[in-house]
Amino acid sequence: MARKDLLDISSLQREEIDLLLNQAVPFKELFTRSVKKVPALKGKSVLMLFYEPSTRTHSSFEVAAKRLSADVTNFDVPHSSVVKGESVRETIETLQAMRTDFIVVRHGRSGLPGMIARMTKASVINAGDGAHAHPTQGLLDAFTIKEVFPELTGKRVLIIGDILHSRVARSTSTILKRLGVEVAYLGPGSLVPKVGPENTRRFTNYEEAMKWKPDVVYLLRVQMERQDVQYFPSLREYHKVYGITEERLKRIDGEGLWLMHPGPVNRGVELCDAAMDYSRSLINQQVENGIAVRMAVLYWLKPGGEGE
Ligand code: CP
């Protein structure tokens, strides 16, 4: 079964998650070939509609679409009529007239990609909406952990940081739990929701969380731009209490733990400099896998326009 849109992880069936993760494997194998392109989406058009900044998601969607031979157009929000007050509806109606097949959208407002999906025949892919969802990040994180632990059931992932504002925490913990991974949250009480998803342990103390024996520690970016109030005393204090300091890095190395971060990293806040060169860091692997997973998503979705 194929879908028109990918808006979140929660709406995916387990078989669909498996299908996407399996499909990403041969796409990743392509990266080692001299010709990295396949004609799967030749003649299709992908529009990148990013109202918020992005390095990894934007560039990996663009590379993914091009490796599938699709034509890619970047909608340049700062130089568009959006700055003259054009509404999202007007923008989408204009783009609909151009008969684009896929719209990859990032926006600060939760639920906006879903609204766009209802307005257009194009396949809409949520590339991150507010604090709601970042489904392709969840997929690439699951794919990356599965490369290290092919049998995921019973593995433990500790997500550390700003759970409250994080669409990554939401999507990644949802997919991991669907795949049988145990997930726990660690962070300041002000940033870890008291009522979380079922079966999610919640810690505010680093030592207590380590006693839970995670296999992977997943640091979230501190999202200063989404915090309208200060949730902790200072960034220096945050690093000391929740960050991977040099001392903690030695300990996680000694215990053989894997390290992940969705990027961009606030150095000296979530991770000390030395953590960037940690031998079990999966951060670069996450970026590489983002392309393969996004190829799988583009290949799988079926736009609802004419000729489909
Ligand atoms: N992980 C992530 O969404 O990074 P970007 O903001 O750079 O896309």
PDB file of C-alpha atoms and ligand atoms in Angstrom:
ATOM      1  CA  MET A   1       0.000   0.000   0.000  1.00  0.00           C
ATOM      2  CA  ALA A   2       1.316   3.450  -0.856  1.00  0.00           C
ATOM      3  CA  ARG A   3       0.231   6.741   0.636  1.00  0.00           C
ATOM      4  CA  LYS A   4      -0.082  10.222  -0.750  1.00  0.00           C
ATOM      5  CA  ASP A   5       1.600  12.004   2.197  1.00  0.00           C
ATOM      6  CA  LEU A   6       4.017  11.430   5.066  1.00  0.00           C
ATOM      7  CA  LEU A   7       2.981  13.710   7.930  1.00  0.00           C
ATOM      8  CA  ASP A   8       4.026  11.850  11.077  1.00  0.00           C
ATOM      9  CA  ILE A   9       5.193   8.479  12.392  1.00  0.00           C
ATOM     10  CA  SER A  10       2.075   7.748  14.453  1.00  0.00           C
ATOM     11  CA  SER A  11      -0.086   7.251  11.363  1.00  0.00           C
ATOM     12  CA  LEU A  12       2.267   4.666   9.831  1.00  0.00           C
ATOM     13  CA  GLN A  13       1.493   0.963  10.134  1.00  0.00           C
ATOM     14  CA  ARG A  14       4.305  -1.298  11.381  1.00  0.00           C
ATOM     15  CA  GLU A  15       4.513  -2.918   7.907  1.00  0.00           C
ATOM     16  CA  GLU A  16       4.962   0.507   6.330  1.00  0.00           C
ATOM     17  CA  ILE A  17       7.818   1.344   8.707  1.00  0.00           C
ATOM     18  CA  ASP A  18       9.494  -1.989   7.890  1.00  0.00           C
ATOM     19  CA  LEU A  19       8.990  -1.421   4.173  1.00  0.00           C
ATOM     20  CA  LEU A  20      10.620   2.032   4.307  1.00  0.00           C
ATOM     21  CA  LEU A  21      13.557   0.838   6.429  1.00  0.00           C
ATOM     22  CA  ASN A  22      14.108  -2.144   4.118  1.00  0.00           C
ATOM     23  CA  GLN A  23      13.867  -0.009   0.995  1.00  0.00           C
ATOM     24  CA  ALA A  24      16.531   2.369   2.340  1.00  0.00           C
ATOM     25  CA  VAL A  25      19.108  -0.481   2.360  1.00  0.00           C
ATOM     26  CA  PRO A  26      19.552  -0.822  -1.441  1.00  0.00           C
ATOM     27  CA  PHE A  27      19.388   2.965  -1.800  1.00  0.00           C
ATOM     28  CA  LYS A  28      22.288   3.297   0.649  1.00  0.00           C
ATOM     29  CA  GLU A  29      24.246   0.690  -1.316  1.00  0.00           C
ATOM     30  CA  LEU A  30      23.991   2.994  -4.339  1.00  0.00           C
ATOM     31  CA  PHE A  31      26.196   5.550  -2.555  1.00  0.00           C
ATOM     32  CA  THR A  32      29.282   3.370  -2.988  1.00  0.00           C
ATOM     33  CA  ARG A  33      28.784   3.044  -6.763  1.00  0.00           C
ATOM     34  CA  SER A  34      30.396   5.380  -9.283  1.00  0.00           C
ATOM     35  CA  VAL A  35      26.927   6.192 -10.673  1.00  0.00           C
ATOM     36  CA  LYS A  36      24.729   7.070  -7.693  1.00  0.00           C
ATOM     37  CA  LYS A  37      21.608   7.904  -9.668  1.00  0.00           C
ATOM     38  CA  VAL A  38      18.601   5.761 -10.617  1.00  0.00           C
ATOM     39  CA  PRO A  39      15.771   6.817 -12.947  1.00  0.00           C
ATOM     40  CA  ALA A  40      12.947   5.932 -10.494  1.00  0.00           C
ATOM     41  CA  LEU A  41      11.435   9.451 -10.360  1.00  0.00           C
ATOM     42  CA  LYS A  42      12.479  10.712 -13.792  1.00  0.00           C
ATOM     43  CA  GLY A  43      10.004  13.342 -14.956  1.00  0.00           C
ATOM     44  CA  LYS A  44       8.689  13.995 -11.419  1.00  0.00           C
ATOM     45  CA  SER A  45       9.109  17.325  -9.654  1.00  0.00           C
ATOM     46  CA  VAL A  46       9.962  17.983  -6.012  1.00  0.00           C
ATOM     47  CA  LEU A  47       9.419  21.374  -4.440  1.00  0.00           C
ATOM     48  CA  MET A  48      11.339  22.290  -1.307  1.00  0.00           C
ATOM     49  CA  LEU A  49       9.245  24.657   0.809  1.00  0.00           C
ATOM     50  CA  PHE A  50      11.240  25.544   3.925  1.00  0.00           C
ATOM     51  CA  TYR A  51       9.886  28.362   6.091  1.00  0.00           C
ATOM     52  CA  GLU A  52      12.487  27.532   8.777  1.00  0.00           C
ATOM     53  CA  PRO A  53      16.251  27.065   8.438  1.00  0.00           C
ATOM     54  CA  SER A  54      17.658  23.610   7.807  1.00  0.00           C
ATOM     55  CA  THR A  55      20.986  22.165   6.724  1.00  0.00           C
ATOM     56  CA  ARG A  56      20.650  18.383   7.014  1.00  0.00           C
ATOM     57  CA  THR A  57      17.002  17.803   6.149  1.00  0.00           C
ATOM     58  CA  HIS A  58      16.949  20.262   3.259  1.00  0.00           C
ATOM     59  CA  SER A  59      20.196  19.137   1.639  1.00  0.00           C
ATOM     60  CA  SER A  60      19.522  15.424   2.111  1.00  0.00           C
ATOM     61  CA  PHE A  61      16.019  15.682   0.598  1.00  0.00           C
ATOM     62  CA  GLU A  62      17.521  17.556  -2.335  1.00  0.00           C
ATOM     63  CA  VAL A  63      20.275  14.959  -2.828  1.00  0.00           C
ATOM     64  CA  ALA A  64      17.734  12.118  -2.373  1.00  0.00           C
ATOM     65  CA  ALA A  65      15.381  13.568  -5.008  1.00  0.00           C
ATOM     66  CA  LYS A  66      18.238  14.142  -7.460  1.00  0.00           C
ATOM     67  CA  ARG A  67      19.586  10.609  -6.965  1.00  0.00           C
ATOM     68  CA  LEU A  68      16.118   9.397  -7.956  1.00  0.00           C
ATOM     69  CA  SER A  69      16.357  11.644 -11.064  1.00  0.00           C
ATOM     70  CA  ALA A  70      13.540  13.985  -9.999  1.00  0.00           C
ATOM     71  CA  ASP A  71      13.658  17.698 -10.807  1.00  0.00           C
ATOM     72  CA  VAL A  72      14.089  19.818  -7.674  1.00  0.00           C
ATOM     73  CA  THR A  73      12.938  23.408  -7.182  1.00  0.00           C
ATOM     74  CA  ASN A  74      13.813  25.389  -4.088  1.00  0.00           C
ATOM     75  CA  PHE A  75      11.089  27.815  -3.087  1.00  0.00           C
ATOM     76  CA  ASP A  76      13.104  30.717  -1.744  1.00  0.00           C
ATOM     77  CA  VAL A  77      10.871  31.904   1.112  1.00  0.00           C
ATOM     78  CA  PRO A  78      12.881  35.048   2.059  1.00  0.00           C
ATOM     79  CA  HIS A  79      12.753  36.254  -1.575  1.00  0.00           C
ATOM     80  CA  SER A  80       9.173  35.200  -2.297  1.00  0.00           C
ATOM     81  CA  SER A  81       5.865  37.023  -1.973  1.00  0.00           C
ATOM     82  CA  VAL A  82       5.574  35.471   1.505  1.00  0.00           C
ATOM     83  CA  VAL A  83       7.481  38.534   2.760  1.00  0.00           C
ATOM     84  CA  LYS A  84       4.769  40.701   1.112  1.00  0.00           C
ATOM     85  CA  GLY A  85       2.123  38.922   3.157  1.00  0.00           C
ATOM     86  CA  GLU A  86       1.198  36.044   0.826  1.00  0.00           C
ATOM     87  CA  SER A  87      -0.602  33.358   2.859  1.00  0.00           C
ATOM     88  CA  VAL A  88       0.374  29.693   2.892  1.00  0.00           C
ATOM     89  CA  ARG A  89      -2.913  28.974   1.065  1.00  0.00           C
ATOM     90  CA  GLU A  90      -2.056  31.402  -1.741  1.00  0.00           C
ATOM     91  CA  THR A  91       1.452  29.959  -2.026  1.00  0.00           C
ATOM     92  CA  ILE A  92       0.106  26.404  -2.247  1.00  0.00           C
ATOM     93  CA  GLU A  93      -2.575  27.353  -4.799  1.00  0.00           C
ATOM     94  CA  THR A  94       0.146  28.925  -6.953  1.00  0.00           C
ATOM     95  CA  LEU A  95       2.363  25.862  -6.608  1.00  0.00           C
ATOM     96  CA  GLN A  96      -0.603  23.563  -7.335  1.00  0.00           C
ATOM     97  CA  ALA A  97      -1.022  25.372 -10.651  1.00  0.00           C
ATOM     98  CA  MET A  98       2.582  24.366 -11.446  1.00  0.00           C
ATOM     99  CA  ARG A  99       1.584  20.689 -10.967  1.00  0.00           C
ATOM    100  CA  THR A 100       4.465  19.777  -8.715  1.00  0.00           C
ATOM    101  CA  ASP A 101       4.444  16.116  -7.639  1.00  0.00           C
ATOM    102  CA  PHE A 102       6.019  16.394  -4.169  1.00  0.00           C
ATOM    103  CA  ILE A 103       6.154  19.220  -1.644  1.00  0.00           C
ATOM    104  CA  VAL A 104       8.700  18.862   1.153  1.00  0.00           C
ATOM    105  CA  VAL A 105       7.676  21.333   3.832  1.00  0.00           C
ATOM    106  CA  ARG A 106       9.203  22.632   7.053  1.00  0.00           C
ATOM    107  CA  HIS A 107       7.309  25.183   9.098  1.00  0.00           C
ATOM    108  CA  GLY A 108       7.346  26.455  12.662  1.00  0.00           C
ATOM    109  CA  ARG A 109       3.612  25.834  13.062  1.00  0.00           C
ATOM    110  CA  SER A 110       2.561  22.339  14.168  1.00  0.00           C
ATOM    111  CA  GLY A 111       0.039  20.787  11.786  1.00  0.00           C
ATOM    112  CA  LEU A 112       0.757  23.037   8.821  1.00  0.00           C
ATOM    113  CA  PRO A 113       2.042  20.238   6.540  1.00  0.00           C
ATOM    114  CA  GLY A 114      -1.245  18.390   7.176  1.00  0.00           C
ATOM    115  CA  MET A 115      -3.196  21.478   6.182  1.00  0.00           C
ATOM    116  CA  ILE A 116      -1.149  21.785   2.977  1.00  0.00           C
ATOM    117  CA  ALA A 117      -1.688  18.078   2.236  1.00  0.00           C
ATOM    118  CA  ARG A 118      -5.453  18.637   2.267  1.00  0.00           C
ATOM    119  CA  MET A 119      -5.094  21.551  -0.168  1.00  0.00           C
ATOM    120  CA  THR A 120      -2.986  19.881  -2.847  1.00  0.00           C
ATOM    121  CA  LYS A 121      -2.821  16.767  -4.998  1.00  0.00           C
ATOM    122  CA  ALA A 122       0.952  16.741  -4.547  1.00  0.00           C
ATOM    123  CA  SER A 123       2.480  14.347  -2.035  1.00  0.00           C
ATOM    124  CA  VAL A 124       3.361  16.348   1.058  1.00  0.00           C
ATOM    125  CA  ILE A 125       6.294  15.291   3.231  1.00  0.00           C
ATOM    126  CA  ASN A 126       6.638  16.850   6.648  1.00  0.00           C
ATOM    127  CA  ALA A 127      10.271  17.942   7.081  1.00  0.00           C
ATOM    128  CA  GLY A 128       9.550  19.199  10.617  1.00  0.00           C
ATOM    129  CA  ASP A 129       6.561  21.180  11.920  1.00  0.00           C
ATOM    130  CA  GLY A 130       6.856  23.100  15.165  1.00  0.00           C
ATOM    131  CA  ALA A 131       7.141  20.791  18.144  1.00  0.00           C
ATOM    132  CA  HIS A 132       4.862  18.207  16.456  1.00  0.00           C
ATOM    133  CA  ALA A 133       6.722  15.788  14.193  1.00  0.00           C
ATOM    134  CA  HIS A 134       9.821  15.121  12.112  1.00  0.00           C
ATOM    135  CA  PRO A 135       9.002  11.731  10.601  1.00  0.00           C
ATOM    136  CA  THR A 136      12.017  11.331   8.310  1.00  0.00           C
ATOM    137  CA  GLN A 137      14.309  12.073  11.287  1.00  0.00           C
ATOM    138  CA  GLY A 138      12.553   9.273  13.185  1.00  0.00           C
ATOM    139  CA  LEU A 139      13.013   6.922  10.235  1.00  0.00           C
ATOM    140  CA  LEU A 140      16.701   7.750   9.783  1.00  0.00           C
ATOM    141  CA  ASP A 141      17.350   7.362  13.510  1.00  0.00           C
ATOM    142  CA  ALA A 142      15.663   3.954  13.554  1.00  0.00           C
ATOM    143  CA  PHE A 143      17.591   2.923  10.415  1.00  0.00           C
ATOM    144  CA  THR A 144      20.891   4.029  12.008  1.00  0.00           C
ATOM    145  CA  ILE A 145      20.276   2.156  15.266  1.00  0.00           C
ATOM    146  CA  LYS A 146      19.217  -0.924  13.297  1.00  0.00           C
ATOM    147  CA  GLU A 147      22.554  -0.882  11.456  1.00  0.00           C
ATOM    148  CA  VAL A 148      24.305  -1.204  14.834  1.00  0.00           C
ATOM    149  CA  PHE A 149      21.726  -3.531  16.432  1.00  0.00           C
ATOM    150  CA  PRO A 150      19.947  -5.536  13.704  1.00  0.00           C
ATOM    151  CA  GLU A 151      17.732  -7.027  16.434  1.00  0.00           C
ATOM    152  CA  LEU A 152      16.162  -3.981  18.041  1.00  0.00           C
ATOM    153  CA  THR A 153      13.817  -5.640  20.510  1.00  0.00           C
ATOM    154  CA  GLY A 154      14.837  -4.869  24.077  1.00  0.00           C
ATOM    155  CA  LYS A 155      17.567  -2.363  23.172  1.00  0.00           C
ATOM    156  CA  ARG A 156      17.537   0.793  25.284  1.00  0.00           C
ATOM    157  CA  VAL A 157      17.776   4.370  24.038  1.00  0.00           C
ATOM    158  CA  LEU A 158      18.097   7.271  26.459  1.00  0.00           C
ATOM    159  CA  ILE A 159      16.962  10.570  24.902  1.00  0.00           C
ATOM    160  CA  ILE A 160      18.529  13.496  26.751  1.00  0.00           C
ATOM    161  CA  GLY A 161      17.464  17.124  26.698  1.00  0.00           C
ATOM    162  CA  ASP A 162      14.616  19.343  25.689  1.00  0.00           C
ATOM    163  CA  ILE A 163      11.899  16.714  25.240  1.00  0.00           C
ATOM    164  CA  LEU A 164       9.121  19.282  25.626  1.00  0.00           C
ATOM    165  CA  HIS A 165       9.945  21.298  22.495  1.00  0.00           C
ATOM    166  CA  SER A 166      11.385  18.485  20.424  1.00  0.00           C
ATOM    167  CA  ARG A 167       9.642  17.098  17.348  1.00  0.00           C
ATOM    168  CA  VAL A 168      12.668  14.791  17.017  1.00  0.00           C
ATOM    169  CA  ALA A 169      12.065  13.270  20.467  1.00  0.00           C
ATOM    170  CA  ARG A 170       8.413  12.737  19.580  1.00  0.00           C
ATOM    171  CA  SER A 171       8.994  11.065  16.202  1.00  0.00           C
ATOM    172  CA  THR A 172      12.105   9.116  17.157  1.00  0.00           C
ATOM    173  CA  SER A 173      10.696   7.714  20.390  1.00  0.00           C
ATOM    174  CA  THR A 174       7.431   6.784  18.632  1.00  0.00           C
ATOM    175  CA  ILE A 175       9.170   4.788  15.902  1.00  0.00           C
ATOM    176  CA  LEU A 176      11.671   3.165  18.264  1.00  0.00           C
ATOM    177  CA  LYS A 177       8.912   1.940  20.567  1.00  0.00           C
ATOM    178  CA  ARG A 178       6.984   0.576  17.583  1.00  0.00           C
ATOM    179  CA  LEU A 179      10.114  -1.422  16.764  1.00  0.00           C
ATOM    180  CA  GLY A 180      10.401  -2.853  20.276  1.00  0.00           C
ATOM    181  CA  VAL A 181      13.106  -0.494  21.601  1.00  0.00           C
ATOM    182  CA  GLU A 182      12.812   0.716  25.210  1.00  0.00           C
ATOM    183  CA  VAL A 183      12.983   4.510  25.400  1.00  0.00           C
ATOM    184  CA  ALA A 184      13.648   6.760  28.395  1.00  0.00           C
ATOM    185  CA  TYR A 185      13.861  10.529  28.720  1.00  0.00           C
ATOM    186  CA  LEU A 186      16.390  12.500  30.746  1.00  0.00           C
ATOM    187  CA  GLY A 187      16.369  16.260  31.214  1.00  0.00           C
ATOM    188  CA  PRO A 188      15.491  19.107  33.528  1.00  0.00           C
ATOM    189  CA  GLY A 189      12.045  18.640  35.086  1.00  0.00           C
ATOM    190  CA  SER A 190      10.937  21.753  33.198  1.00  0.00           C
ATOM    191  CA  LEU A 191      11.777  20.152  29.829  1.00  0.00           C
ATOM    192  CA  VAL A 192      10.590  16.571  30.353  1.00  0.00           C
ATOM    193  CA  PRO A 193       6.782  16.347  30.200  1.00  0.00           C
ATOM    194  CA  LYS A 194       5.309  14.819  33.356  1.00  0.00           C
ATOM    195  CA  VAL A 195       2.722  12.981  31.316  1.00  0.00           C
ATOM    196  CA  GLY A 196       4.676  11.270  28.585  1.00  0.00           C
ATOM    197  CA  PRO A 197       3.966   8.407  26.222  1.00  0.00           C
ATOM    198  CA  GLU A 198       3.172   5.063  27.809  1.00  0.00           C
ATOM    199  CA  ASN A 199       6.110   2.892  28.892  1.00  0.00           C
ATOM    200  CA  THR A 200       8.583   5.763  28.757  1.00  0.00           C
ATOM    201  CA  ARG A 201      10.821   6.070  31.814  1.00  0.00           C
ATOM    202  CA  ARG A 202      11.504   9.628  32.863  1.00  0.00           C
ATOM    203  CA  PHE A 203      14.678  10.732  34.650  1.00  0.00           C
ATOM    204  CA  THR A 204      15.907  14.104  35.813  1.00  0.00           C
ATOM    205  CA  ASN A 205      19.158  12.800  37.282  1.00  0.00           C
ATOM    206  CA  TYR A 206      22.004  11.677  35.009  1.00  0.00           C
ATOM    207  CA  GLU A 207      23.355   9.021  37.411  1.00  0.00           C
ATOM    208  CA  GLU A 208      19.903   7.471  37.840  1.00  0.00           C
ATOM    209  CA  ALA A 209      19.439   7.360  34.070  1.00  0.00           C
ATOM    210  CA  MET A 210      22.793   5.622  33.582  1.00  0.00           C
ATOM    211  CA  LYS A 211      21.767   2.920  36.058  1.00  0.00           C
ATOM    212  CA  TRP A 212      18.948   2.109  33.587  1.00  0.00           C
ATOM    213  CA  LYS A 213      21.802   0.832  31.302  1.00  0.00           C
ATOM    214  CA  PRO A 214      21.056   2.394  27.927  1.00  0.00           C
ATOM    215  CA  ASP A 215      22.706   1.065  24.751  1.00  0.00           C
ATOM    216  CA  VAL A 216      22.464   4.445  23.014  1.00  0.00           C
ATOM    217  CA  VAL A 217      22.514   7.969  24.421  1.00  0.00           C
ATOM    218  CA  TYR A 218      20.696  10.377  22.106  1.00  0.00           C
ATOM    219  CA  LEU A 219      21.370  14.056  22.830  1.00  0.00           C
ATOM    220  CA  LEU A 220      18.796  16.560  21.626  1.00  0.00           C
ATOM    221  CA  ARG A 221      19.682  20.067  20.555  1.00  0.00           C
ATOM    222  CA  VAL A 222      18.760  22.739  23.071  1.00  0.00           C
ATOM    223  CA  GLN A 223      16.259  24.767  21.060  1.00  0.00           C
ATOM    224  CA  MET A 224      16.723  28.265  22.339  1.00  0.00           C
ATOM    225  CA  GLU A 225      14.487  29.576  19.532  1.00  0.00           C
ATOM    226  CA  ARG A 226      11.462  27.636  20.838  1.00  0.00           C
ATOM    227  CA  GLN A 227      11.795  28.641  24.464  1.00  0.00           C
ATOM    228  CA  ASP A 228       9.899  31.736  25.395  1.00  0.00           C
ATOM    229  CA  VAL A 229      11.076  31.396  28.982  1.00  0.00           C
ATOM    230  CA  GLN A 230      14.321  30.134  30.489  1.00  0.00           C
ATOM    231  CA  TYR A 231      13.941  26.485  31.502  1.00  0.00           C
ATOM    232  CA  PHE A 232      17.347  26.112  33.175  1.00  0.00           C
ATOM    233  CA  PRO A 233      19.782  28.493  34.877  1.00  0.00           C
ATOM    234  CA  SER A 234      22.449  28.755  32.133  1.00  0.00           C
ATOM    235  CA  LEU A 235      23.955  26.843  29.210  1.00  0.00           C
ATOM    236  CA  ARG A 236      27.088  26.200  31.281  1.00  0.00           C
ATOM    237  CA  GLU A 237      24.951  24.670  34.038  1.00  0.00           C
ATOM    238  CA  TYR A 238      22.986  22.631  31.474  1.00  0.00           C
ATOM    239  CA  HIS A 239      26.233  21.168  30.089  1.00  0.00           C
ATOM    240  CA  LYS A 240      27.434  20.325  33.585  1.00  0.00           C
ATOM    241  CA  VAL A 241      24.206  18.574  34.583  1.00  0.00           C
ATOM    242  CA  TYR A 242      22.948  16.990  31.320  1.00  0.00           C
ATOM    243  CA  GLY A 243      25.664  17.384  28.678  1.00  0.00           C
ATOM    244  CA  ILE A 244      28.278  14.858  27.599  1.00  0.00           C
ATOM    245  CA  THR A 245      31.274  16.317  29.412  1.00  0.00           C
ATOM    246  CA  GLU A 246      34.776  14.874  28.936  1.00  0.00           C
ATOM    247  CA  GLU A 247      34.359  12.870  32.122  1.00  0.00           C
ATOM    248  CA  ARG A 248      31.022  11.395  30.976  1.00  0.00           C
ATOM    249  CA  LEU A 249      32.471  10.695  27.539  1.00  0.00           C
ATOM    250  CA  LYS A 250      35.162   8.491  29.123  1.00  0.00           C
ATOM    251  CA  ARG A 251      32.458   6.666  31.042  1.00  0.00           C
ATOM    252  CA  ILE A 252      30.175   6.048  28.074  1.00  0.00           C
ATOM    253  CA  ASP A 253      33.225   4.889  26.110  1.00  0.00           C
ATOM    254  CA  GLY A 254      34.130   2.486  28.916  1.00  0.00           C
ATOM    255  CA  GLU A 255      30.592   1.099  28.900  1.00  0.00           C
ATOM    256  CA  GLY A 256      30.521   0.780  25.080  1.00  0.00           C
ATOM    257  CA  LEU A 257      27.554   3.133  24.545  1.00  0.00           C
ATOM    258  CA  TRP A 258      26.670   4.626  21.184  1.00  0.00           C
ATOM    259  CA  LEU A 259      26.141   8.366  20.773  1.00  0.00           C
ATOM    260  CA  MET A 260      23.569  10.123  18.572  1.00  0.00           C
ATOM    261  CA  HIS A 261      22.438  13.699  17.942  1.00  0.00           C
ATOM    262  CA  PRO A 262      20.102  14.988  15.195  1.00  0.00           C
ATOM    263  CA  GLY A 263      22.216  18.123  14.644  1.00  0.00           C
ATOM    264  CA  PRO A 264      23.018  20.895  14.604  1.00  0.00           C
ATOM    265  CA  VAL A 265      25.107  20.374  17.762  1.00  0.00           C
ATOM    266  CA  ASN A 266      25.548  23.221  20.233  1.00  0.00           C
ATOM    267  CA  ARG A 267      29.169  22.458  21.121  1.00  0.00           C
ATOM    268  CA  GLY A 268      29.888  22.900  24.794  1.00  0.00           C
ATOM    269  CA  VAL A 269      26.171  22.572  25.584  1.00  0.00           C
ATOM    270  CA  GLU A 270      24.947  19.079  24.610  1.00  0.00           C
ATOM    271  CA  LEU A 271      28.393  17.717  23.707  1.00  0.00           C
ATOM    272  CA  CYS A 272      31.968  18.608  24.635  1.00  0.00           C
ATOM    273  CA  ASP A 273      34.394  19.034  21.709  1.00  0.00           C
ATOM    274  CA  ALA A 274      35.955  15.591  22.248  1.00  0.00           C
ATOM    275  CA  ALA A 275      32.535  13.933  21.809  1.00  0.00           C
ATOM    276  CA  MET A 276      32.544  15.058  18.171  1.00  0.00           C
ATOM    277  CA  ASP A 277      35.406  12.579  17.545  1.00  0.00           C
ATOM    278  CA  TYR A 278      34.027   9.773  19.728  1.00  0.00           C
ATOM    279  CA  SER A 279      34.604   6.385  18.102  1.00  0.00           C
ATOM    280  CA  ARG A 280      31.009   5.232  18.691  1.00  0.00           C
ATOM    281  CA  SER A 281      29.408   8.461  17.517  1.00  0.00           C
ATOM    282  CA  LEU A 282      26.702   7.789  14.917  1.00  0.00           C
ATOM    283  CA  ILE A 283      26.162  11.463  14.085  1.00  0.00           C
ATOM    284  CA  ASN A 284      27.743  11.362  10.599  1.00  0.00           C
ATOM    285  CA  GLN A 285      26.060   8.013   9.906  1.00  0.00           C
ATOM    286  CA  GLN A 286      22.708   9.667  10.760  1.00  0.00           C
ATOM    287  CA  VAL A 287      23.368  12.324   8.097  1.00  0.00           C
ATOM    288  CA  GLU A 288      24.342   9.765   5.446  1.00  0.00           C
ATOM    289  CA  ASN A 289      21.374   7.556   6.272  1.00  0.00           C
ATOM    290  CA  GLY A 290      19.081  10.566   5.973  1.00  0.00           C
ATOM    291  CA  ILE A 291      19.604  10.496   2.208  1.00  0.00           C
ATOM    292  CA  ALA A 292      18.823   6.771   1.864  1.00  0.00           C
ATOM    293  CA  VAL A 293      15.721   6.986   4.041  1.00  0.00           C
ATOM    294  CA  ARG A 294      14.424  10.066   2.217  1.00  0.00           C
ATOM    295  CA  MET A 295      14.978   8.304  -1.111  1.00  0.00           C
ATOM    296  CA  ALA A 296      12.859   5.441   0.243  1.00  0.00           C
ATOM    297  CA  VAL A 297      10.099   7.873   1.279  1.00  0.00           C
ATOM    298  CA  LEU A 298      10.029   9.698  -2.081  1.00  0.00           C
ATOM    299  CA  TYR A 299      10.035   6.368  -3.935  1.00  0.00           C
ATOM    300  CA  TRP A 300       7.180   5.006  -1.820  1.00  0.00           C
ATOM    301  CA  LEU A 301       4.726   7.921  -1.819  1.00  0.00           C
ATOM    302  CA  LYS A 302       2.271   8.252  -4.654  1.00  0.00           C
ATOM    303  CA  PRO A 303       1.160  11.772  -5.600  1.00  0.00           C
ATOM    304  CA  GLY A 304      -2.564  12.038  -6.219  1.00  0.00           C
ATOM    305  CA  GLY A 305      -2.402  14.226  -9.322  1.00  0.00           C
ATOM    306  CA  GLU A 306      -3.351  13.527 -12.930  1.00  0.00           C
ATOM    307  CA  GLY A 307      -1.517  10.709 -14.617  1.00  0.00           C
ATOM    308  CA  GLU A 308      -1.101   8.730 -11.371  1.00  0.00           C
TER     309      GLU A 308
HETATM  310  N1   CP B   1      18.096  17.210  12.182  1.00  0.00           N
HETATM  311  C1   CP B   1      17.618  18.295  11.556  1.00  0.00           C
HETATM  312  O1   CP B   1      16.411  18.449  11.332  1.00  0.00           O
HETATM  313  O2   CP B   1      18.590  19.181  11.160  1.00  0.00           O
HETATM  314  P1   CP B   1      18.343  20.450  10.223  1.00  0.00           P
HETATM  315  O3   CP B   1      17.578  21.454  11.044  1.00  0.00           O
HETATM  316  O4   CP B   1      19.734  20.928   9.847  1.00  0.00           O
HETATM  317  O5   CP B   1      17.548  20.009   9.033  1.00  0.00           O
END
